[in-house]
Amino acid sequence: MSTSLYERLGESTGIRALVDAIVVRHLKNPAISKRYEPLAGDPERLEEVTQHLCDFLEAGTGGPATYKGKNMVEAHRGMNISGEEYIAVLDDIVGAMQEREVDEATQKDILFIAYSLKPEIVRL
Ligand code: HEM
């Protein structure tokens, strides 16, 4: 049997470290940091969203977690997210994967999944 994407990401521990690295980048990325400022000032909510991101990624890559957050349309509706902001999020995901030394094939698989969610997130 082939190795799942979840396993290739280092299971729950690797996913948590990857998501933490992505969140750090979002908070510093001038193209999108304003979007995440309210979370930066509210540690409980930041932890809740971080955990939701971990569960979303884990459930979507073949891991055992159950995602209990909003679906992508509900989570981003009304934010009027632009294509540029979407690319900025993808930049941070790639940057964090490189920093974590995720192998290139896995990076491509994650990027493909992330890109495919664009119609559920941009300008809703
Ligand atoms: C691959 C692309 C993306 C994925 C997989 C994703 C995933 C998620 C998830 C799982 C949540 C948590 C929802 C919840 O807690 O119920 C969330 C929240 C959020 N997302 Fe995204 N997102 C993406 C792109 C974006 C973009 C491009 C922006 C804007 C720059 C953005 C801004 C936000 C914000 C501000 C929240 C927090 C909302 C709150 O406080 O409840 N997301 N996202």
PDB file of C-alpha atoms and ligand atoms in Angstrom:
ATOM      1  CA  MET A   1       0.000   0.000   0.000  1.00  0.00           C
ATOM      2  CA  SER A   2       1.272   3.505  -0.760  1.00  0.00           C
ATOM      3  CA  THR A   3       2.095   5.938   2.019  1.00  0.00           C
ATOM      4  CA  SER A   4      -0.731   8.409   2.718  1.00  0.00           C
ATOM      5  CA  LEU A   5      -0.208  12.134   2.421  1.00  0.00           C
ATOM      6  CA  TYR A   6      -0.959  12.288   6.153  1.00  0.00           C
ATOM      7  CA  GLU A   7       1.985   9.983   6.875  1.00  0.00           C
ATOM      8  CA  ARG A   8       4.260  11.861   4.479  1.00  0.00           C
ATOM      9  CA  LEU A   9       3.501  15.075   6.414  1.00  0.00           C
ATOM     10  CA  GLY A  10       4.669  13.433   9.654  1.00  0.00           C
ATOM     11  CA  GLU A  11       1.206  12.583  10.988  1.00  0.00           C
ATOM     12  CA  SER A  12      -0.449  14.810  13.626  1.00  0.00           C
ATOM     13  CA  THR A  13       2.859  16.098  15.075  1.00  0.00           C
ATOM     14  CA  GLY A  14       4.255  17.056  11.667  1.00  0.00           C
ATOM     15  CA  ILE A  15       0.964  18.653  10.658  1.00  0.00           C
ATOM     16  CA  ARG A  16       0.791  20.749  13.842  1.00  0.00           C
ATOM     17  CA  ALA A  17       4.368  21.988  13.263  1.00  0.00           C
ATOM     18  CA  LEU A  18       3.552  22.792   9.623  1.00  0.00           C
ATOM     19  CA  VAL A  19       0.350  24.671  10.510  1.00  0.00           C
ATOM     20  CA  ASP A  20       2.166  26.646  13.241  1.00  0.00           C
ATOM     21  CA  ALA A  21       4.794  27.662  10.656  1.00  0.00           C
ATOM     22  CA  ILE A  22       2.052  28.706   8.201  1.00  0.00           C
ATOM     23  CA  VAL A  23       0.260  30.801  10.862  1.00  0.00           C
ATOM     24  CA  VAL A  24       3.527  32.553  11.834  1.00  0.00           C
ATOM     25  CA  ARG A  25       4.027  33.436   8.152  1.00  0.00           C
ATOM     26  CA  HIS A  26       0.430  34.692   7.748  1.00  0.00           C
ATOM     27  CA  LEU A  27       0.876  37.031  10.727  1.00  0.00           C
ATOM     28  CA  LYS A  28       4.032  38.497   9.108  1.00  0.00           C
ATOM     29  CA  ASN A  29       2.894  38.516   5.465  1.00  0.00           C
ATOM     30  CA  PRO A  30       2.033  42.151   4.540  1.00  0.00           C
ATOM     31  CA  ALA A  31      -0.459  40.994   1.873  1.00  0.00           C
ATOM     32  CA  ILE A  32      -2.691  39.240   4.437  1.00  0.00           C
ATOM     33  CA  SER A  33      -1.512  39.993   8.000  1.00  0.00           C
ATOM     34  CA  LYS A  34      -4.449  42.401   8.559  1.00  0.00           C
ATOM     35  CA  ARG A  35      -6.863  39.487   8.031  1.00  0.00           C
ATOM     36  CA  TYR A  36      -5.290  37.586  10.920  1.00  0.00           C
ATOM     37  CA  GLU A  37      -4.694  40.510  13.330  1.00  0.00           C
ATOM     38  CA  PRO A  38      -7.928  39.893  15.295  1.00  0.00           C
ATOM     39  CA  LEU A  39      -6.742  36.323  15.918  1.00  0.00           C
ATOM     40  CA  ALA A  40      -3.267  37.450  17.009  1.00  0.00           C
ATOM     41  CA  GLY A  41      -4.887  39.497  19.786  1.00  0.00           C
ATOM     42  CA  ASP A  42      -7.092  36.624  20.972  1.00  0.00           C
ATOM     43  CA  PRO A  43      -4.947  33.579  21.937  1.00  0.00           C
ATOM     44  CA  GLU A  44      -7.961  31.324  22.598  1.00  0.00           C
ATOM     45  CA  ARG A  45      -9.484  31.975  19.205  1.00  0.00           C
ATOM     46  CA  LEU A  46      -6.048  31.674  17.558  1.00  0.00           C
ATOM     47  CA  GLU A  47      -5.642  28.223  19.138  1.00  0.00           C
ATOM     48  CA  GLU A  48      -9.152  27.229  18.037  1.00  0.00           C
ATOM     49  CA  VAL A  49      -8.537  28.268  14.413  1.00  0.00           C
ATOM     50  CA  THR A  50      -5.060  26.644  14.458  1.00  0.00           C
ATOM     51  CA  GLN A  51      -6.608  23.392  15.711  1.00  0.00           C
ATOM     52  CA  HIS A  52      -9.287  23.620  13.016  1.00  0.00           C
ATOM     53  CA  LEU A  53      -6.590  24.101  10.366  1.00  0.00           C
ATOM     54  CA  CYS A  54      -4.741  21.023  11.698  1.00  0.00           C
ATOM     55  CA  ASP A  55      -7.908  18.897  11.709  1.00  0.00           C
ATOM     56  CA  PHE A  56      -8.882  20.120   8.232  1.00  0.00           C
ATOM     57  CA  LEU A  57      -5.449  19.221   6.837  1.00  0.00           C
ATOM     58  CA  GLU A  58      -5.303  15.932   8.714  1.00  0.00           C
ATOM     59  CA  ALA A  59      -8.787  14.815   7.668  1.00  0.00           C
ATOM     60  CA  GLY A  60      -8.112  15.899   4.082  1.00  0.00           C
ATOM     61  CA  THR A  61      -4.869  13.906   3.797  1.00  0.00           C
ATOM     62  CA  GLY A  62      -6.035  10.578   5.206  1.00  0.00           C
ATOM     63  CA  GLY A  63      -5.480  11.043   8.954  1.00  0.00           C
ATOM     64  CA  PRO A  64      -7.860  10.113  11.779  1.00  0.00           C
ATOM     65  CA  ALA A  65      -8.930  13.652  12.860  1.00  0.00           C
ATOM     66  CA  THR A  66     -12.482  14.873  12.368  1.00  0.00           C
ATOM     67  CA  TYR A  67     -12.848  18.460  11.181  1.00  0.00           C
ATOM     68  CA  LYS A  68     -15.492  20.275  13.238  1.00  0.00           C
ATOM     69  CA  GLY A  69     -15.053  23.820  11.888  1.00  0.00           C
ATOM     70  CA  LYS A  70     -17.126  25.562   9.244  1.00  0.00           C
ATOM     71  CA  ASN A  71     -16.888  24.439   5.641  1.00  0.00           C
ATOM     72  CA  MET A  72     -14.660  26.571   3.379  1.00  0.00           C
ATOM     73  CA  VAL A  73     -17.551  28.568   1.886  1.00  0.00           C
ATOM     74  CA  GLU A  74     -19.065  29.389   5.306  1.00  0.00           C
ATOM     75  CA  ALA A  75     -15.656  30.138   6.889  1.00  0.00           C
ATOM     76  CA  HIS A  76     -14.706  32.712   4.223  1.00  0.00           C
ATOM     77  CA  ARG A  77     -18.044  34.120   3.037  1.00  0.00           C
ATOM     78  CA  GLY A  78     -18.300  37.913   3.252  1.00  0.00           C
ATOM     79  CA  MET A  79     -14.521  38.421   3.557  1.00  0.00           C
ATOM     80  CA  ASN A  80     -14.239  39.400  -0.127  1.00  0.00           C
ATOM     81  CA  ILE A  81     -10.872  37.625  -0.393  1.00  0.00           C
ATOM     82  CA  SER A  82      -8.944  38.571  -3.562  1.00  0.00           C
ATOM     83  CA  GLY A  83      -6.928  36.354  -5.886  1.00  0.00           C
ATOM     84  CA  GLU A  84      -3.759  38.124  -4.678  1.00  0.00           C
ATOM     85  CA  GLU A  85      -4.583  37.266  -1.079  1.00  0.00           C
ATOM     86  CA  TYR A  86      -5.163  33.674  -2.103  1.00  0.00           C
ATOM     87  CA  ILE A  87      -1.714  33.519  -3.734  1.00  0.00           C
ATOM     88  CA  ALA A  88      -0.213  35.059  -0.565  1.00  0.00           C
ATOM     89  CA  VAL A  89      -1.689  32.199   1.481  1.00  0.00           C
ATOM     90  CA  LEU A  90      -0.300  29.658  -1.006  1.00  0.00           C
ATOM     91  CA  ASP A  91       3.130  31.400  -0.788  1.00  0.00           C
ATOM     92  CA  ASP A  92       3.081  30.927   2.993  1.00  0.00           C
ATOM     93  CA  ILE A  93       2.067  27.274   2.671  1.00  0.00           C
ATOM     94  CA  VAL A  94       4.956  26.617   0.232  1.00  0.00           C
ATOM     95  CA  GLY A  95       7.403  28.637   2.380  1.00  0.00           C
ATOM     96  CA  ALA A  96       6.429  26.680   5.490  1.00  0.00           C
ATOM     97  CA  MET A  97       6.740  23.345   3.669  1.00  0.00           C
ATOM     98  CA  GLN A  98      10.231  24.294   2.437  1.00  0.00           C
ATOM     99  CA  GLU A  99      11.217  25.411   5.943  1.00  0.00           C
ATOM    100  CA  ARG A 100       9.965  22.073   7.337  1.00  0.00           C
ATOM    101  CA  GLU A 101      11.833  20.207   4.556  1.00  0.00           C
ATOM    102  CA  VAL A 102       8.704  18.493   3.237  1.00  0.00           C
ATOM    103  CA  ASP A 103       9.742  16.537   0.127  1.00  0.00           C
ATOM    104  CA  GLU A 104       8.919  18.026  -3.266  1.00  0.00           C
ATOM    105  CA  ALA A 105       6.339  15.443  -4.352  1.00  0.00           C
ATOM    106  CA  THR A 106       4.408  16.020  -1.118  1.00  0.00           C
ATOM    107  CA  GLN A 107       4.678  19.805  -1.557  1.00  0.00           C
ATOM    108  CA  LYS A 108       3.119  19.481  -5.007  1.00  0.00           C
ATOM    109  CA  ASP A 109       0.283  17.302  -3.717  1.00  0.00           C
ATOM    110  CA  ILE A 110      -0.540  19.789  -0.940  1.00  0.00           C
ATOM    111  CA  LEU A 111      -0.335  22.758  -3.294  1.00  0.00           C
ATOM    112  CA  PHE A 112      -2.683  21.045  -5.731  1.00  0.00           C
ATOM    113  CA  ILE A 113      -5.262  20.412  -2.988  1.00  0.00           C
ATOM    114  CA  ALA A 114      -4.900  23.983  -1.654  1.00  0.00           C
ATOM    115  CA  TYR A 115      -5.284  25.474  -5.133  1.00  0.00           C
ATOM    116  CA  SER A 116      -8.366  23.370  -5.859  1.00  0.00           C
ATOM    117  CA  LEU A 117     -10.167  25.052  -2.909  1.00  0.00           C
ATOM    118  CA  LYS A 118      -9.863  28.505  -4.521  1.00  0.00           C
ATOM    119  CA  PRO A 119     -13.468  28.693  -5.852  1.00  0.00           C
ATOM    120  CA  GLU A 120     -14.767  27.979  -2.328  1.00  0.00           C
ATOM    121  CA  ILE A 121     -12.734  30.822  -0.770  1.00  0.00           C
ATOM    122  CA  VAL A 122     -12.118  33.765  -3.159  1.00  0.00           C
ATOM    123  CA  ARG A 123     -14.724  36.588  -3.349  1.00  0.00           C
ATOM    124  CA  LEU A 124     -17.720  34.919  -1.789  1.00  0.00           C
TER     125      LEU A 124
HETATM  126  C1  HEM B   1      -5.917  26.928   0.882  1.00  0.00           C
HETATM  127  C2  HEM B   1      -6.574  27.980   1.315  1.00  0.00           C
HETATM  128  C3  HEM B   1      -7.277  28.086   2.641  1.00  0.00           C
HETATM  129  C4  HEM B   1      -7.664  27.111   3.525  1.00  0.00           C
HETATM  130  C5  HEM B   1      -7.472  25.595   3.420  1.00  0.00           C
HETATM  131  C6  HEM B   1      -8.297  27.778   4.648  1.00  0.00           C
HETATM  132  C7  HEM B   1      -8.813  27.126   5.762  1.00  0.00           C
HETATM  133  C8  HEM B   1      -9.409  27.733   6.834  1.00  0.00           C
HETATM  134  C9  HEM B   1      -9.965  27.046   7.970  1.00  0.00           C
HETATM  135  C10 HEM B   1     -10.030  25.525   8.151  1.00  0.00           C
HETATM  136  C11 HEM B   1     -10.407  27.981   8.849  1.00  0.00           C
HETATM  137  C12 HEM B   1     -11.073  27.736  10.215  1.00  0.00           C
HETATM  138  C13 HEM B   1     -12.578  27.851  10.123  1.00  0.00           C
HETATM  139  C14 HEM B   1     -13.262  27.664  11.463  1.00  0.00           C
HETATM  140  O1  HEM B   1     -12.619  27.838  12.507  1.00  0.00           O
HETATM  141  O2  HEM B   1     -14.459  27.314  11.468  1.00  0.00           O
HETATM  142  C15 HEM B   1     -10.105  29.280   8.265  1.00  0.00           C
HETATM  143  C16 HEM B   1     -10.352  30.501   8.863  1.00  0.00           C
HETATM  144  C17 HEM B   1      -9.940  31.703   8.369  1.00  0.00           C
HETATM  145  N1  HEM B   1      -9.430  31.952   7.118  1.00  0.00           N
HETATM  146 FE1  HEM B   1      -8.923  30.554   5.743  1.00  0.00          FE
HETATM  147  N2  HEM B   1      -8.292  29.135   4.439  1.00  0.00           N
HETATM  148  C18 HEM B   1      -7.670  29.365   3.235  1.00  0.00           C
HETATM  149  C19 HEM B   1      -7.472  30.588   2.640  1.00  0.00           C
HETATM  150  C20 HEM B   1      -7.698  31.800   3.237  1.00  0.00           C
HETATM  151  C21 HEM B   1      -7.381  33.104   2.644  1.00  0.00           C
HETATM  152  C22 HEM B   1      -6.824  33.323   1.226  1.00  0.00           C
HETATM  153  C23 HEM B   1      -7.702  34.042   3.581  1.00  0.00           C
HETATM  154  C24 HEM B   1      -7.527  35.551   3.489  1.00  0.00           C
HETATM  155  C25 HEM B   1      -6.362  36.098   3.379  1.00  0.00           C
HETATM  156  C26 HEM B   1      -8.199  33.344   4.753  1.00  0.00           C
HETATM  157  C27 HEM B   1      -8.611  33.954   5.926  1.00  0.00           C
HETATM  158  C28 HEM B   1      -9.138  33.291   7.019  1.00  0.00           C
HETATM  159  C29 HEM B   1      -9.457  33.956   8.281  1.00  0.00           C
HETATM  160  C30 HEM B   1      -9.264  35.441   8.599  1.00  0.00           C
HETATM  161  C31 HEM B   1      -9.970  32.948   9.131  1.00  0.00           C
HETATM  162  C32 HEM B   1     -10.426  33.112  10.576  1.00  0.00           C
HETATM  163  C33 HEM B   1     -11.871  33.454  10.638  1.00  0.00           C
HETATM  164  C34 HEM B   1     -12.350  33.502  12.056  1.00  0.00           C
HETATM  165  O3  HEM B   1     -11.801  34.244  12.855  1.00  0.00           O
HETATM  166  O4  HEM B   1     -13.292  32.758  12.347  1.00  0.00           O
HETATM  167  N3  HEM B   1      -8.206  31.996   4.501  1.00  0.00           N
HETATM  168  N4  HEM B   1      -9.511  29.100   7.036  1.00  0.00           N
END
